Every structure is written in structure tokens, then in C-alpha cells.
CSV table of C-alpha atoms in Angstrom, one decimal:
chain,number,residue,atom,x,y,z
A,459,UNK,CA,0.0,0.0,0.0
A,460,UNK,CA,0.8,3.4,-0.8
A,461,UNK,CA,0.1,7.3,-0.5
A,462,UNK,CA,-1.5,8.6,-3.7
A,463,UNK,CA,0.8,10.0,-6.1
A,464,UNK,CA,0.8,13.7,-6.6
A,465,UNK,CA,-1.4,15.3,-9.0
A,466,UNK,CA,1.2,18.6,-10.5
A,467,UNK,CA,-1.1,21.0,-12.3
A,468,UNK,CA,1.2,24.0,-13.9
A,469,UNK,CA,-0.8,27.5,-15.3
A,470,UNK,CA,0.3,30.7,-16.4
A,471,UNK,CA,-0.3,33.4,-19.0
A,472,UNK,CA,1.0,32.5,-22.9
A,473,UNK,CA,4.9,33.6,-22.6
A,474,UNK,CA,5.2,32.9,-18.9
A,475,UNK,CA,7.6,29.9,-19.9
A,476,UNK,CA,5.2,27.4,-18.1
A,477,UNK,CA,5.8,24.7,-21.5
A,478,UNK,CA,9.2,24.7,-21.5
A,479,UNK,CA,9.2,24.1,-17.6
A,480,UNK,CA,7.2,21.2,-17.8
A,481,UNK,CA,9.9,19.6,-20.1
A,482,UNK,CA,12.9,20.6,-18.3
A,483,UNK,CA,10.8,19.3,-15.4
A,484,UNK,CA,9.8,15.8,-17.3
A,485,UNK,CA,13.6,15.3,-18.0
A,486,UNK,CA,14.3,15.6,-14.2
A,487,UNK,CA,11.6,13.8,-12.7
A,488,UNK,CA,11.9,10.6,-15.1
A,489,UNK,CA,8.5,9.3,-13.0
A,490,UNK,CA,6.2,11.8,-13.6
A,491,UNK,CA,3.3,10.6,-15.6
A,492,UNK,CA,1.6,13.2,-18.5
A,493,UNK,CA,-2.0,12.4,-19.2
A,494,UNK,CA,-3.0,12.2,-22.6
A,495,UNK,CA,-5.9,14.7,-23.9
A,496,UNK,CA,-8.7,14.1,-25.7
A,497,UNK,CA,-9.9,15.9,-28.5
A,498,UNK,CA,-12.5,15.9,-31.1
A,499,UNK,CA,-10.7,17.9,-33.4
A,500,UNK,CA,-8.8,16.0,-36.8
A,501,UNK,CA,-5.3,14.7,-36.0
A,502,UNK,CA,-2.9,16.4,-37.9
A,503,UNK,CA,0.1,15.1,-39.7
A,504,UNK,CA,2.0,12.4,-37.6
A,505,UNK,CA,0.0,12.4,-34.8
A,506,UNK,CA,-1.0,9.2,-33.2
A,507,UNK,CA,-4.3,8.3,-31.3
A,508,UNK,CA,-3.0,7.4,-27.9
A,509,UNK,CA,-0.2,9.2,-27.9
A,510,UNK,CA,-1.0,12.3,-28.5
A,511,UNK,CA,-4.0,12.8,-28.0
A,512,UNK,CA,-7.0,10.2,-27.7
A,513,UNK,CA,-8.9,11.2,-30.9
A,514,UNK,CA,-12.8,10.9,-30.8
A,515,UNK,CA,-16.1,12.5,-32.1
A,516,UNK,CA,-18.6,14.7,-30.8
A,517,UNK,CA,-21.6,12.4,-29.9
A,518,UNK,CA,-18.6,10.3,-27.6
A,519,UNK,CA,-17.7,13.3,-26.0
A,520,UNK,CA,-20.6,14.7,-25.0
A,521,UNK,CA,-22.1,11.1,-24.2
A,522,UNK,CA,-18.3,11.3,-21.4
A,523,UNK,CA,-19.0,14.3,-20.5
A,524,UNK,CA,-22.4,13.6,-19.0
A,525,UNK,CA,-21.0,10.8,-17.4
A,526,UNK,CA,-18.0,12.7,-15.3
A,527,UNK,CA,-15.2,10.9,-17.3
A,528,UNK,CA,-13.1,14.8,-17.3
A,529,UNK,CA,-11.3,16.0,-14.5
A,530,UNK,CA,-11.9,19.2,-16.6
A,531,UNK,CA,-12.7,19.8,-20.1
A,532,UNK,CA,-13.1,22.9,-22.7
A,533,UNK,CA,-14.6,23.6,-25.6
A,534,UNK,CA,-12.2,25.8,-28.1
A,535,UNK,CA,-14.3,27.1,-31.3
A,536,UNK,CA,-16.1,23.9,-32.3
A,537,UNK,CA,-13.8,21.4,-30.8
A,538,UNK,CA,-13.5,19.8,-27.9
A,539,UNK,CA,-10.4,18.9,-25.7
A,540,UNK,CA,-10.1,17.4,-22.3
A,541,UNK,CA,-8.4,15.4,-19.7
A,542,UNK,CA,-10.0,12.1,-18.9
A,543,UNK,CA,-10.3,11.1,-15.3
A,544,UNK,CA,-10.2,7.9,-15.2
A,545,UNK,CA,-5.9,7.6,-16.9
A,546,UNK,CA,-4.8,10.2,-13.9
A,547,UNK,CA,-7.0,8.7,-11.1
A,548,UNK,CA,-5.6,5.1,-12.3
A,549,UNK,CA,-1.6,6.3,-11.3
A,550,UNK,CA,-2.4,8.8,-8.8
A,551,UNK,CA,-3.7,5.7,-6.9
A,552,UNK,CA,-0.7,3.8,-8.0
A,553,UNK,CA,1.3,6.1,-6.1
A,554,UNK,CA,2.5,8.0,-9.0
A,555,UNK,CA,2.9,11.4,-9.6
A,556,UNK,CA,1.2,13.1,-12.5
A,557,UNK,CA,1.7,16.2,-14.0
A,558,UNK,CA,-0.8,18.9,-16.1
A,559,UNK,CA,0.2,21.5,-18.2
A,560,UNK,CA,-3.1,23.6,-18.2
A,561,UNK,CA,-4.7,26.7,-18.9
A,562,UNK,CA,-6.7,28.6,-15.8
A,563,UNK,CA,-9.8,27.6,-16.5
A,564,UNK,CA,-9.2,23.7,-16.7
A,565,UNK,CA,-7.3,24.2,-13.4
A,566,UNK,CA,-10.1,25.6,-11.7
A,567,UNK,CA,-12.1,22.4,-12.6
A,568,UNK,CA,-9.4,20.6,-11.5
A,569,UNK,CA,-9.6,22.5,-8.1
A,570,UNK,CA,-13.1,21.4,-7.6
A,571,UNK,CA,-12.8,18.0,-8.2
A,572,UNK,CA,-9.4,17.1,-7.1
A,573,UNK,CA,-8.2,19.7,-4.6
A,574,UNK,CA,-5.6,17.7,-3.0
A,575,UNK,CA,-3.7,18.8,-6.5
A,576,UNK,CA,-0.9,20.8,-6.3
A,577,UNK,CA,-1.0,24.5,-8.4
A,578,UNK,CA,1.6,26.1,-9.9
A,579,UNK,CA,1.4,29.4,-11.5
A,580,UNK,CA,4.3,30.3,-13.6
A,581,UNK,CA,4.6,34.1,-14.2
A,582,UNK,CA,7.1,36.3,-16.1
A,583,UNK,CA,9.1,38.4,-14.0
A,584,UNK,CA,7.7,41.4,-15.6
A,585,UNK,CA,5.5,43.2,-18.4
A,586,UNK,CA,8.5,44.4,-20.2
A,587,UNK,CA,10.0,40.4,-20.4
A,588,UNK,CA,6.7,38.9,-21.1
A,589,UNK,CA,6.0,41.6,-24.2
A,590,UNK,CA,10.0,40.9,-25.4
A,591,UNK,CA,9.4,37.1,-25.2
A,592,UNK,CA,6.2,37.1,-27.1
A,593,UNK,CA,8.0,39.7,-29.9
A,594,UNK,CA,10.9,37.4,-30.2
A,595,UNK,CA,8.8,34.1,-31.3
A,596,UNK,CA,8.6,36.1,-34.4
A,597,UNK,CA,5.0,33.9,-35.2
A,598,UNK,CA,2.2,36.0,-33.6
A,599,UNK,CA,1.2,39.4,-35.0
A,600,UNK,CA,1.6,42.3,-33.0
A,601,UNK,CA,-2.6,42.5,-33.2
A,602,UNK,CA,-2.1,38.8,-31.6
A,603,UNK,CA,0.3,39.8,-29.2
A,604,UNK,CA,-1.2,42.6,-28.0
A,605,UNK,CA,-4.2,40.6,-27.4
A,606,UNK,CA,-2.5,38.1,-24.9
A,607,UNK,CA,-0.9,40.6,-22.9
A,608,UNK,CA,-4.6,42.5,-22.3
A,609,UNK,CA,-5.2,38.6,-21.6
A,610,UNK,CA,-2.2,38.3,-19.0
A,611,UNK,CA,-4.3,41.2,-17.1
A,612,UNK,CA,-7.4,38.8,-16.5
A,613,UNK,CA,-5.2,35.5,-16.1
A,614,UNK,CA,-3.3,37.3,-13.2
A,615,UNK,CA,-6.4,38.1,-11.0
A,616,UNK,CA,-6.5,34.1,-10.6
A,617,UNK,CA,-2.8,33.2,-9.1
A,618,UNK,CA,-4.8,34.2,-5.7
A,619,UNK,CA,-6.1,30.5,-6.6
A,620,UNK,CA,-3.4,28.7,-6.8
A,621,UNK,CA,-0.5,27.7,-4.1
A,622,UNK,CA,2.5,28.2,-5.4
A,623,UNK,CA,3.9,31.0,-7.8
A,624,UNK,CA,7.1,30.5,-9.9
A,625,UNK,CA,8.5,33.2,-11.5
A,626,UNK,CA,10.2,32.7,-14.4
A,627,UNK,CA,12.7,35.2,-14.3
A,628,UNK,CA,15.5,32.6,-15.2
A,629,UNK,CA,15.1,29.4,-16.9
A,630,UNK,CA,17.0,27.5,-15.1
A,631,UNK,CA,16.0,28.9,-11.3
A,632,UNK,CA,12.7,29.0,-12.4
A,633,UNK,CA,12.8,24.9,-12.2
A,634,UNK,CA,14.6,24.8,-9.3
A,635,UNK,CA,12.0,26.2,-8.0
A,636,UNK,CA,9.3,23.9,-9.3
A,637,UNK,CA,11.3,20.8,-8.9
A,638,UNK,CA,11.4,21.7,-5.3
A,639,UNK,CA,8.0,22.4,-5.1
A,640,UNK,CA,7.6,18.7,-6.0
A,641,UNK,CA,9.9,17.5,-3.5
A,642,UNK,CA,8.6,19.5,-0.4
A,643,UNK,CA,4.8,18.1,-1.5
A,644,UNK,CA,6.4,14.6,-1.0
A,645,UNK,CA,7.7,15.0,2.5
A,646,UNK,CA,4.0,16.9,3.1
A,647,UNK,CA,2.9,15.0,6.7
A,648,UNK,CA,-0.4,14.8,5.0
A,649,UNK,CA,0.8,13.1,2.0
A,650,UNK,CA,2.8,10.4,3.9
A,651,UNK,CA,0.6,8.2,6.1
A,652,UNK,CA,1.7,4.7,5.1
A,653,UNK,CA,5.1,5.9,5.6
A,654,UNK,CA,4.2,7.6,9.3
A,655,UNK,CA,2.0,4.4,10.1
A,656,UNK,CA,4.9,2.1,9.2
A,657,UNK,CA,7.3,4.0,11.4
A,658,UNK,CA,5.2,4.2,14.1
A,659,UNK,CA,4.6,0.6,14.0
A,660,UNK,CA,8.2,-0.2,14.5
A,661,UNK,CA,8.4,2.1,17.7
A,662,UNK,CA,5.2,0.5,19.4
A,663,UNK,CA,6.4,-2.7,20.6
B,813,UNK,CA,9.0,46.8,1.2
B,814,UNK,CA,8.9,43.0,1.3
B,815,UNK,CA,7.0,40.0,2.6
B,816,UNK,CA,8.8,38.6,6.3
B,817,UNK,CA,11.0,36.0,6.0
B,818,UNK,CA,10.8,32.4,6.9
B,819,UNK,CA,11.2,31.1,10.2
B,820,UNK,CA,11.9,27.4,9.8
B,821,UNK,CA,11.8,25.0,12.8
B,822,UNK,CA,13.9,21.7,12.4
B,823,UNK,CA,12.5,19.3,15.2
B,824,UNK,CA,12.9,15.3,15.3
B,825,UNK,CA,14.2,12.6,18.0
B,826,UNK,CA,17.5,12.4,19.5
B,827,UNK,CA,19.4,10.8,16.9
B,828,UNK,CA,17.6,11.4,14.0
B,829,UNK,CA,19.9,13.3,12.9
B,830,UNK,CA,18.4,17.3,12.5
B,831,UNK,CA,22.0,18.6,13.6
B,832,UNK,CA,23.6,17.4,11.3
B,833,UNK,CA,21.2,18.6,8.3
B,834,UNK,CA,20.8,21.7,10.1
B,835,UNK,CA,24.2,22.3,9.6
B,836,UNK,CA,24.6,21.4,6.0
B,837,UNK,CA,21.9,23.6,5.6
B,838,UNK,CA,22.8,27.0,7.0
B,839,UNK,CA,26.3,25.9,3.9
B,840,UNK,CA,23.3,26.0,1.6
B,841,UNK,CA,21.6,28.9,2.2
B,842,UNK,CA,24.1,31.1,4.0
B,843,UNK,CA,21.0,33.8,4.0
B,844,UNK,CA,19.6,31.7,6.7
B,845,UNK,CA,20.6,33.2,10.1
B,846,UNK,CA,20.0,31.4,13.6
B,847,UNK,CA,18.8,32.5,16.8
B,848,UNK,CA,20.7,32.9,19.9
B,849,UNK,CA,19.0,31.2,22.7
B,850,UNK,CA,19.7,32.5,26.3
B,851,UNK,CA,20.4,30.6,29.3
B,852,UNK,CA,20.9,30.6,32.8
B,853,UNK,CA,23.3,28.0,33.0
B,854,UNK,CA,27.1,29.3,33.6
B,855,UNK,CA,29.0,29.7,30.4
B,856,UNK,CA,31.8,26.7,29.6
B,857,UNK,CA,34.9,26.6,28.8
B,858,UNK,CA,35.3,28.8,25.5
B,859,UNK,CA,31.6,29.8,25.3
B,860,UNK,CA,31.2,33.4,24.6
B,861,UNK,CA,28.2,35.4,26.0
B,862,UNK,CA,26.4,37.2,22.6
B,863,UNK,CA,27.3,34.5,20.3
B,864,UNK,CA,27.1,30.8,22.1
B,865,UNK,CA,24.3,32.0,24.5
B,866,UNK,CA,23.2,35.2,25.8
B,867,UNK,CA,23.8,34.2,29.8
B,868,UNK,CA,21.6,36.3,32.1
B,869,UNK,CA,20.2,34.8,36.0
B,870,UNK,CA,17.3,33.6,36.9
B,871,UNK,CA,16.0,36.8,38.4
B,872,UNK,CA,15.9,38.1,34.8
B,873,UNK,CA,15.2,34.9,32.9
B,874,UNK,CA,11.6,35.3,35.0
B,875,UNK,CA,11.0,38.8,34.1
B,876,UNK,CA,11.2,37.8,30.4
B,877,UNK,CA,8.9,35.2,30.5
B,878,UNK,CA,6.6,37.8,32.6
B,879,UNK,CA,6.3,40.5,29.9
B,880,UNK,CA,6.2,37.1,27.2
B,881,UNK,CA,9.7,38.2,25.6
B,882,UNK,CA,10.2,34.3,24.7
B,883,UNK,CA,9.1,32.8,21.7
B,884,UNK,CA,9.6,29.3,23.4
B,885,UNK,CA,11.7,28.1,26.7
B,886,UNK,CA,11.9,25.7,29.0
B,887,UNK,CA,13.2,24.8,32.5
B,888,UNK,CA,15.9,22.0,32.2
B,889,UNK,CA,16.7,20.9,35.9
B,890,UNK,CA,17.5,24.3,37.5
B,891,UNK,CA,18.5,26.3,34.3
B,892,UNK,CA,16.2,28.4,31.9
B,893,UNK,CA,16.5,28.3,28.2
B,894,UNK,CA,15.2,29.8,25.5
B,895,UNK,CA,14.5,31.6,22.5
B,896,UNK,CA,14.5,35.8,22.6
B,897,UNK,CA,11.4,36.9,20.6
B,898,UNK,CA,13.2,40.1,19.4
B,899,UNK,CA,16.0,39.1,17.6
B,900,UNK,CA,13.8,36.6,15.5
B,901,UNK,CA,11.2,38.9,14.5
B,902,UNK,CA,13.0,41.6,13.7
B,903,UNK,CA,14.8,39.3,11.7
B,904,UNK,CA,11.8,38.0,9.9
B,905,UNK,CA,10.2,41.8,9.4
B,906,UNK,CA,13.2,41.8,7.5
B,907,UNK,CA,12.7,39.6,4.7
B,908,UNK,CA,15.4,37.4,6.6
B,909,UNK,CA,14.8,33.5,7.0
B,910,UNK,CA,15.8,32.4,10.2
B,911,UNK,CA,15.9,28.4,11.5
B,912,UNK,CA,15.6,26.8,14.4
B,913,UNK,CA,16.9,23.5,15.4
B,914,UNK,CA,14.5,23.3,18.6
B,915,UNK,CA,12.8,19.8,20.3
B,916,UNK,CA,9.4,19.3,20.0
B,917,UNK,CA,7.9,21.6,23.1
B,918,UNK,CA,9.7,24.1,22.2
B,919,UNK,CA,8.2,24.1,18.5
B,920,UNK,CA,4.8,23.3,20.0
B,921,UNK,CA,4.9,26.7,21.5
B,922,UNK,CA,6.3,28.7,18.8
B,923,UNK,CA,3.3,27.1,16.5
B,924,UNK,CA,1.3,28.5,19.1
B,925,UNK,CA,3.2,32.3,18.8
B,926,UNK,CA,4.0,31.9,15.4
B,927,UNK,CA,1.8,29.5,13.4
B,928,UNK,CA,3.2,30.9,10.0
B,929,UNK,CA,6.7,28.8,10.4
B,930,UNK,CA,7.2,26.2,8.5
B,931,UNK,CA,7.6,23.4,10.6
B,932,UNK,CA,9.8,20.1,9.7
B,933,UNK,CA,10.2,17.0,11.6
B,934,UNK,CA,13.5,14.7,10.9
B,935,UNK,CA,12.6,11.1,11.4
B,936,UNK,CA,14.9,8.1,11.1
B,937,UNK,CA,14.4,5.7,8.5
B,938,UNK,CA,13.8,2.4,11.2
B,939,UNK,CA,14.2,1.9,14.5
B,940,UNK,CA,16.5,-0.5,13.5
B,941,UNK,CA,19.0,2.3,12.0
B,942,UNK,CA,18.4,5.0,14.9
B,943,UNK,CA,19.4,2.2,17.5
B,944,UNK,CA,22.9,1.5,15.5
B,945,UNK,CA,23.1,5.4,15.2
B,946,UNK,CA,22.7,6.3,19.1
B,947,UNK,CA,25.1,3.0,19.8
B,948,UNK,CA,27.7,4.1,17.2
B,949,UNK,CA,28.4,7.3,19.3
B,950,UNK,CA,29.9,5.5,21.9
B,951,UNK,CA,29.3,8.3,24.2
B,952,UNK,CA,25.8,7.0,25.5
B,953,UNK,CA,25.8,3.8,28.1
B,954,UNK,CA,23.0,1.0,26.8
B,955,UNK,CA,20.5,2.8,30.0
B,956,UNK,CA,20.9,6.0,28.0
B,957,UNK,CA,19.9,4.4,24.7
B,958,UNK,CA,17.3,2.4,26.3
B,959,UNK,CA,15.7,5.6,27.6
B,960,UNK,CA,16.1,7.7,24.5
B,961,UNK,CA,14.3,4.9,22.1
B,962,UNK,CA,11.7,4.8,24.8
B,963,UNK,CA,11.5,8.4,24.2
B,964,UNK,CA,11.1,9.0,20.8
B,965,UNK,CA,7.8,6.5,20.5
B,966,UNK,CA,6.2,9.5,22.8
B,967,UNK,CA,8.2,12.1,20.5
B,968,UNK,CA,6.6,10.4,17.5
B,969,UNK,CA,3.3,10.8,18.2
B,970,UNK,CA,3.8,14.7,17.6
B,971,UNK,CA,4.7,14.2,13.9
B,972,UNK,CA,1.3,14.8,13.3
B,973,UNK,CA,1.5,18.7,14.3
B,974,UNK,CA,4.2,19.3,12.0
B,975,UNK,CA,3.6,20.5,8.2
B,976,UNK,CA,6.6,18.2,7.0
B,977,UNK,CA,8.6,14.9,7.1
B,978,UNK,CA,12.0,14.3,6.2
B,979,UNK,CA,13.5,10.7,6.3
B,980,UNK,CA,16.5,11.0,7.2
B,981,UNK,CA,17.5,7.6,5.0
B,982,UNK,CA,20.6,8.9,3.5
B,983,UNK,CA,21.9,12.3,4.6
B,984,UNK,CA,22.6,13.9,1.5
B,985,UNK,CA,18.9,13.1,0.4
B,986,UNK,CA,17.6,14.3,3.7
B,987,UNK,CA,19.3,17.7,2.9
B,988,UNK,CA,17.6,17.7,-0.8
B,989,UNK,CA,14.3,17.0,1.2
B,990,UNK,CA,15.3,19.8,3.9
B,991,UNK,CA,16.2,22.5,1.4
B,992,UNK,CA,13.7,22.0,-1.4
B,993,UNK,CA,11.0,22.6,1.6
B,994,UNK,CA,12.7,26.2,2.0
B,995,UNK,CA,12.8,26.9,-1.3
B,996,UNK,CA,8.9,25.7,-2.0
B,997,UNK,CA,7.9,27.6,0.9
B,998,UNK,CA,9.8,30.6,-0.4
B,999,UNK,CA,7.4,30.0,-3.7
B,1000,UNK,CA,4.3,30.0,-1.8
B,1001,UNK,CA,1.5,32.6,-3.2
B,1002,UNK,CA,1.2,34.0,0.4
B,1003,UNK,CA,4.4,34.5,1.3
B,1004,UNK,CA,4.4,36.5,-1.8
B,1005,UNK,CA,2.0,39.6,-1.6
B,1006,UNK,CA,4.5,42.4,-2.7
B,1007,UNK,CA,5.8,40.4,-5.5
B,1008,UNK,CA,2.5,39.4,-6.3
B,1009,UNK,CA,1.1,43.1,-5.8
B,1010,UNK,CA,4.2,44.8,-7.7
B,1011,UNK,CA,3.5,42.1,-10.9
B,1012,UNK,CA,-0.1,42.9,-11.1
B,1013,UNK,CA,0.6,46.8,-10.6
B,1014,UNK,CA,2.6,46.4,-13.9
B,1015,UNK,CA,-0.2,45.6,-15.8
B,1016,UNK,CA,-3.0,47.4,-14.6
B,1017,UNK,CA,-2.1,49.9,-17.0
């Protein structure tokens, strides 16, 4: 028997960094499980059902949705895309740990059904970085840009939500911090009865 | 202006080794600063008054505790000790993080005073490896032992007031443990306001 695994859901505004945390943090933490979406959208060139996402239609994802089969779930012009329970539920009760990259609004689901979770919001260290960093990806217009950082404005008034802010002023600190986020949620008392009971066992003879 | 610093209490049982991380620790993070306690026990050999122990007597170790100038302290046979309130906070108001390596009535009473520190409790691994540890010091006669494993089963049944556990398995993983809690707990979204407040100020505009 075992603890539950932790459940490591990571938000932030578009340019806060919070992707390319989640893969320097995946590298590091070799057993942290990434649950695969599903979508109702087309898969695209090369991807895979399964792997990248589990493809399905409309009439299946509504029939899921009625049923509580998301731990959240969005709808994104005429698609669908969501994060089925039943894959994370399945290792968090295996005792591992299972990480979401997700936008506010799925986390907030996520909050209500799973609040044991652990919520990270990655934010730029300021306006002028954010604006530079969303300039220097050289793909999004400046119309398009312009209209995430009047977004940013909204998305902040949530990080009152979540537990834990990272701020990604340096790459590589900015893991740090995240991958000892992880850690300290691992020695939580709370998260560790089987470990406590076990000890405590030992000392009551 | 900035948010108070952390005031981190390291408890555990006799030989579980919190010294010993303590101390690799305060190499870590030589931003962490430690409390003097004071005393009413003579000074030793070599111990200087201001930086082993502030040594005062008796009649003004009980005017302390009147006007409640103690974050924690306890009798020990005829001596006082404990932990000046002042030097701490002002510490803290700061921005400074300050630790204390303190046994578990002491911490019991600063998460009374103080309930905002971040408390961590050192366990061994087994009973099996503390016993080897407290016998491998050599400087304990098998009564001693005896009396400090009967101990630590009363000590144990405290773990449960603390926020964190570290194993103390290996040290060096103990300290990753140890330090990754400071660093999380540095993250935290309300030990950040005037980040928090300064980020959002930027974009207000």
C-alpha cells in the first residue's frame, strides 16, 4: 500500500515559460506521468491516437461528458479537448505522480474536483519580459500579441487561486523552483501516512 | 518593502539526525541566520556570552517570560532556556529567514506564537537504523539508549503537528528534502503579496 501520487497541475499566462518548464521538469523527474488529452478535433500530420491525443467525435464526447469521465474539459471554437479522469485517477492511486500542463480555466475544474492537487502558477518576472518574449517568437502578429498581454491582465487576477507561484525570471532557477516544489509536497505529513503508520509501527512494541 | 522572511523550525528525536542537516543547511543557504538562545546556565569553557548563548540569571530569565519576551523556553533541571522573541522577529520583518533547530515543546509553542513557520520533523528511516546510530556514538551507556528509544515513541506521536517529514534515509537526500522545503515555501503565493502586488501593478495599465 501506498500514498496517492501527486497530481502537478502548472498555469500561467501564454509567454510565462510554463511549457518549456514542464519539459525541463519531465527530464528531471523521469516518474512523472503526462496524461494524454482528448480531442474531437482532426489529428494532424503524424500524430498518433493514444499518444498524443485520444482522438474521438462529438456524440462520444458529450455522451463522457455527461458521465464525469473529465477531470476538466473545454470547448475551443467547435472542438472539444479534455483530460480524462479515469488515466490520472488510475496512477495517482498507484502512487505516481502526474503532472498537467493547463490553462486557468481547466485548473479551476481541476480544483473542484481534485483539490488535494498541487497548483503552480508560472509568471514572467515582468510586463517588459513577457511583451519581449512574445515579440521574439517572431510567429504571432503584433494585433495577436497585444491581445495576450490585455489577456495576461485577466489571467493574473486568478494566481490568488493557486498555491505556489514560480516566477520565471530565469530558466534555469525557475525549475529549481518547481522541482522543489515537487519534493517538499512529497515530504507533506499529510501526503505520507503509510510511511508515518509504518514507522510508528516499528516504535510501538 | 517585502513579505517577512521564513522562520523554519527543524525538530525530530534524539538521533535522528536534524543537527547534522541543520548544519549542512545554513552551507546551503548562508542567507539563513540562527537565533541565539539564552540561558541561565554558567557559560563553559570557551563559550562566549552574545554569540554561544546570551547568559543572564534567573531573576531576569523570570522577568522575560513575565512581559512574554520568549518565543519558546523551558526549564531544564535548574536552568532556563530559551529563545528571545526580538532578535527573531525583527529578523523575519526583514525579509530574513531564520531556522531553528528546537525539540518538539519548544516548536509546539512557537506554532502557538507563530503558526506561519514552517515546521519540519527529521525522522529516522527504522528503528532498526536510529538504534545503530545512538550506539555508534559511543558516548551513550545502553540505559541512556534504552531511555532515549523509549523516548522517541512519545516524541513520535507529535509528527502529526508538523507540516513536513523528512527521512532522514541517507543524509545527502535528507538535505535535498530539507532544502527543497525552503525553497517551496519561499514559492508559496502567500508569502508573496508584494511580488505578487508589484507584478499585477505592472499591468494594470
Amino acid at each position: 500500500m501506498n500514498d496517492p501520487g501527486l497530481l502537478i497541475v502548472v498555469s500561467g499566462p501564454s509567454g510565462a515559460g510554463k511549457g518549456t518548464i514542464c519539459n525541463a521538469l519531465r527530464k528531471r523527474f523521469p516518474n512523472i506521468y503526462y496524461s494524454i488529452s482528448m480531442t474531437t478535433r482532426e489529428p494532424r500530420n503524424g500524430e498518433v491516437d493514444g499518444i498524443n491525443y485520444f482522438f474521438t467525435d462529438n456524440l462520444h464526447f458529450e455522451e463522457l461528458i455527461r458521465i464525469d469521465s473529465f477531470l476538466e474539459y473545454a470547448q475551443v471554437y467547435e472542438h472539444y479537448y479534455g483530460t480524462p479522469k479515469e488515466y490520472v485517477f488510475n496512477m495517482l492511486q498507484q502512487g505516481k505522480n502526474v503532472m498537467l500542463e493547463i490553462d486557468i480555466q481547466g485548473a479551476m475544474q481541476i480544483k473542484n474536483k481534485y483539490p488535494k492537487a498541487v497548483f503552480i502558477y508560472v509568471i514572467p518576472p515582468s510586463l517588459d519580459v513577457l511583451t519581449n518574449r512574445l515579440k521574439s517568437r517572431h510567429t504571432d502578429s503584433a494585433n495577436v500579441i497585444a491581445r495576450r498581454l490585455a489577456k495576461v491582465k485577466d489571467e493574473l487576477e486568478w494566481l490568488s487561486e493557486y498555491e505556489y507561484v514560480v516566477i520565471n525570471d530565469e530558466l534555469e532557477l525557475a525549475v529549481e523552483r518547481a522541482a522543489a516544489i515537487i519534493v517538499a509536497e512529497q515530504c507533506k505529513v499529510s501526503r505520507n501516512h503509510h510511511l508515518i503508520t509504518s514507522i510508528h509501527a516499528q516504535f510501538k512494541d
